[in-house]
């Protein structure tokens, strides 16, 4: 068999995946069967919806293998993409010290002299430069460079190109965000492009539709009816974590490195080829 070693690794990973997930799925199944939601303090969760789901065409419920695959996809899509984006944003904040300084100053204006140094969810809407940083991170370093492919239902001519019925269509997510006809200096990490006045120090966010309902300039979460259903939650998590990481810690390059290597490497998501290594120290006080 070709690639025997890789096949063995795949089999071991699949077994580990099953061993991890099946026990949790069976546990939730017992909760549903015994109607013990109130007794053990549990709430309805994602697995519960899958256990109750029926496939209308095949007139059956999901089997164990399908449940494992869907749960794994749910966890990976909800955690790996977020952590990857956070690393890219923090890497750029380490590389561009003035951006980190500007973000800290913006947070200070909102958080003030509170005893607890923490950005709360209700504070995020008051931090436009933070949102601009996250948007620029998603434009320049989208965790996925490709969207899920789709097929056209009939023959169509798109911008002079003939696409036959059932032809596969894919969207190059990364290339859309780097289109020089749409973005000025697309290879440059520049959060100010999402602010109303790029040349000013004022942080007024320019209205931008990341869902693609009005126009598509970038689509890190997809677009249309099949856009990532949790993209708003993802934005909330990204803003919350980055804000608190910067508020409480100062991020610098290591003494042994003069710069941050932003080379890419394709794994499940597009990660840093050389993971971020930074010198992190607790901020003694909020910068003024």
Short mmCIF file of C-alpha atoms in Angstrom, two decimals, residues 100-283:
data_model
loop_
_atom_site.label_atom_id
_atom_site.label_comp_id
_atom_site.label_asym_id
_atom_site.label_seq_id
_atom_site.Cartn_x
_atom_site.Cartn_y
_atom_site.Cartn_z
CA UNK A 100 0.05 48.06 19.69
CA UNK A 101 0.60 51.42 21.39
CA UNK A 102 -2.38 52.99 19.61
CA UNK A 103 -4.61 50.08 20.61
CA UNK A 104 -3.57 50.29 24.27
CA UNK A 105 -4.33 54.00 24.32
CA UNK A 106 -7.76 53.41 22.80
CA UNK A 107 -8.53 50.73 25.40
CA UNK A 108 -7.37 53.00 28.22
CA UNK A 109 -9.80 55.70 27.12
CA UNK A 110 -12.64 53.20 27.45
CA UNK A 111 -11.59 51.12 30.45
CA UNK A 112 -10.20 54.07 32.41
CA UNK A 113 -8.84 53.55 35.91
CA UNK A 114 -10.99 50.57 36.81
CA UNK A 115 -9.46 48.37 39.50
CA UNK A 116 -10.03 45.29 37.35
CA UNK A 117 -7.97 45.59 34.17
CA UNK A 118 -10.37 43.85 31.85
CA UNK A 119 -12.18 44.69 28.64
CA UNK A 120 -15.77 43.53 28.85
CA UNK A 121 -18.14 42.65 26.03
CA UNK A 122 -20.02 45.93 26.39
CA UNK A 123 -16.74 47.83 25.90
CA UNK A 124 -15.98 46.34 22.48
CA UNK A 125 -18.37 48.53 20.50
CA UNK A 126 -16.43 51.56 21.79
CA UNK A 127 -13.13 50.28 20.34
CA UNK A 128 -13.14 51.02 16.57
CA UNK A 129 -9.37 50.69 16.12
CA UNK A 130 -9.55 47.22 17.69
CA UNK A 131 -12.21 46.19 15.17
CA UNK A 132 -10.13 47.68 12.35
CA UNK A 133 -7.17 45.55 13.48
CA UNK A 134 -9.28 42.39 13.47
CA UNK A 135 -10.74 43.17 10.04
CA UNK A 136 -7.28 43.81 8.63
CA UNK A 137 -6.04 40.56 10.16
CA UNK A 138 -8.87 38.67 8.46
CA UNK A 139 -8.22 40.43 5.15
CA UNK A 140 -4.45 39.93 5.11
CA UNK A 141 -4.35 36.53 6.84
CA UNK A 142 -7.70 34.73 6.42
CA UNK A 143 -7.54 31.39 8.28
CA UNK A 144 -8.95 29.62 5.23
CA UNK A 145 -7.76 30.57 1.73
CA UNK A 146 -10.61 28.77 -0.01
CA UNK A 147 -14.37 28.60 0.46
CA UNK A 148 -16.39 25.41 0.21
CA UNK A 149 -16.93 24.77 -3.52
CA UNK A 150 -20.41 24.91 -5.04
CA UNK A 151 -21.94 23.88 -8.36
CA UNK A 152 -24.04 26.02 -10.70
CA UNK A 153 -27.55 24.72 -11.39
CA UNK A 154 -27.63 25.85 -15.02
CA UNK A 155 -25.36 27.09 -17.79
CA UNK A 156 -24.22 30.62 -17.03
CA UNK A 157 -21.86 33.22 -18.49
CA UNK A 158 -19.95 35.14 -15.81
CA UNK A 159 -17.83 38.08 -16.91
CA UNK A 160 -17.39 36.51 -20.31
CA UNK A 161 -16.56 33.04 -18.97
CA UNK A 162 -18.89 30.14 -19.72
CA UNK A 163 -19.64 27.92 -16.70
CA UNK A 164 -21.58 24.76 -17.65
CA UNK A 165 -24.37 23.29 -15.57
CA UNK A 166 -23.04 21.37 -12.56
CA UNK A 167 -19.66 23.03 -13.03
CA UNK A 168 -17.75 23.49 -9.76
CA UNK A 169 -17.17 27.07 -8.63
CA UNK A 170 -14.75 28.02 -5.88
CA UNK A 171 -13.91 31.36 -4.29
CA UNK A 172 -10.28 32.25 -3.65
CA UNK A 173 -10.81 33.93 -0.28
CA UNK A 174 -7.22 35.11 0.16
CA UNK A 175 -6.93 36.47 -3.38
CA UNK A 176 -10.16 38.46 -3.02
CA UNK A 177 -8.73 40.21 0.04
CA UNK A 178 -5.50 40.98 -1.84
CA UNK A 179 -7.06 42.32 -5.04
CA UNK A 180 -5.10 45.48 -5.96
CA UNK A 181 -8.09 46.86 -7.86
CA UNK A 182 -10.03 46.91 -4.61
CA UNK A 183 -7.38 47.45 -1.94
CA UNK A 184 -4.57 50.01 -2.06
CA UNK A 185 -1.23 48.41 -1.11
CA UNK A 186 -2.94 45.06 -0.45
CA UNK A 187 0.18 43.33 0.89
CA UNK A 188 0.65 45.96 3.60
CA UNK A 189 -0.91 45.35 7.02
CA UNK A 190 -2.82 48.61 7.49
CA UNK A 191 -5.80 48.69 9.90
CA UNK A 192 -6.35 52.37 9.09
CA UNK A 193 -7.91 51.33 5.77
CA UNK A 194 -11.04 50.44 7.75
CA UNK A 195 -11.22 53.84 9.46
CA UNK A 196 -13.05 56.83 8.02
CA UNK A 197 -9.88 58.93 7.77
CA UNK A 198 -6.72 56.89 7.19
CA UNK A 199 -4.43 59.87 7.70
CA UNK A 200 -5.98 60.99 10.99
CA UNK A 201 -5.30 59.70 14.49
CA UNK A 202 -9.05 59.67 15.20
CA UNK A 203 -10.56 56.21 15.51
CA UNK A 204 -13.85 56.40 13.62
CA UNK A 205 -14.72 53.11 11.98
CA UNK A 206 -15.86 53.23 8.37
CA UNK A 207 -19.11 51.33 7.86
CA UNK A 208 -18.13 47.94 6.47
CA UNK A 209 -20.26 44.92 5.60
CA UNK A 210 -18.23 41.77 6.23
CA UNK A 211 -21.25 39.55 5.50
CA UNK A 212 -21.17 40.39 1.78
CA UNK A 213 -24.83 41.46 1.62
CA UNK A 214 -24.05 44.77 -0.09
CA UNK A 215 -20.71 44.07 -1.77
CA UNK A 216 -17.87 41.60 -1.49
CA UNK A 217 -14.41 43.05 -0.95
CA UNK A 218 -13.30 40.19 1.28
CA UNK A 219 -15.05 37.09 2.57
CA UNK A 220 -13.16 35.41 5.45
CA UNK A 221 -16.44 33.89 6.68
CA UNK A 222 -17.92 33.19 3.25
CA UNK A 223 -20.92 35.13 1.99
CA UNK A 224 -24.61 34.83 1.23
CA UNK A 225 -26.95 32.23 2.69
CA UNK A 226 -24.10 29.86 3.49
CA UNK A 227 -21.93 32.33 5.37
CA UNK A 228 -20.44 30.97 8.61
CA UNK A 229 -23.44 30.96 11.00
CA UNK A 230 -21.22 31.98 13.91
CA UNK A 231 -19.26 34.81 12.27
CA UNK A 232 -20.62 37.39 14.71
CA UNK A 233 -19.58 35.21 17.63
CA UNK A 234 -16.15 34.76 16.04
CA UNK A 235 -15.71 38.55 15.72
CA UNK A 236 -16.74 38.95 19.35
CA UNK A 237 -14.19 36.36 20.50
CA UNK A 238 -11.40 37.84 18.37
CA UNK A 239 -11.99 41.37 19.65
CA UNK A 240 -12.36 40.24 23.27
CA UNK A 241 -9.21 38.11 23.40
CA UNK A 242 -6.95 40.50 21.50
CA UNK A 243 -8.10 43.47 23.60
CA UNK A 244 -7.39 41.73 26.90
CA UNK A 245 -4.09 40.24 25.74
CA UNK A 246 -2.85 43.71 24.80
CA UNK A 247 -4.32 45.48 27.81
CA UNK A 248 -2.68 43.22 30.36
CA UNK A 249 0.56 42.32 28.60
CA UNK A 250 3.22 44.07 26.57
CA UNK A 251 4.28 42.10 23.51
CA UNK A 252 7.79 42.49 22.08
CA UNK A 253 10.09 40.65 19.70
CA UNK A 254 12.62 38.31 21.26
CA UNK A 255 16.10 39.67 21.77
CA UNK A 256 17.42 36.97 19.46
CA UNK A 257 15.20 38.03 16.56
CA UNK A 258 15.06 41.38 14.83
CA UNK A 259 11.75 40.82 13.11
CA UNK A 260 8.67 38.63 12.98
CA UNK A 261 8.53 35.99 10.24
CA UNK A 262 5.07 36.13 8.66
CA UNK A 263 5.58 33.17 6.32
CA UNK A 264 2.53 30.94 5.87
CA UNK A 265 2.02 27.20 6.15
CA UNK A 266 -1.08 25.26 5.10
CA UNK A 267 -2.50 22.96 7.78
CA UNK A 268 -6.21 22.70 8.57
CA UNK A 269 -6.02 26.49 8.48
CA UNK A 270 -3.34 28.78 7.07
CA UNK A 271 -1.01 29.10 10.08
CA UNK A 272 2.32 30.80 10.68
CA UNK A 273 5.14 28.66 9.26
CA UNK A 274 7.19 29.63 12.30
CA UNK A 275 4.83 30.02 15.30
CA UNK A 276 4.93 33.37 17.01
CA UNK A 277 7.63 33.69 19.66
CA UNK A 278 7.42 36.88 21.65
CA UNK A 279 8.67 38.42 24.85
CA UNK A 280 5.59 38.97 27.01
CA UNK A 281 5.60 41.02 30.20
CA UNK A 282 2.75 42.15 32.40
CA UNK A 283 1.90 45.82 32.11
#
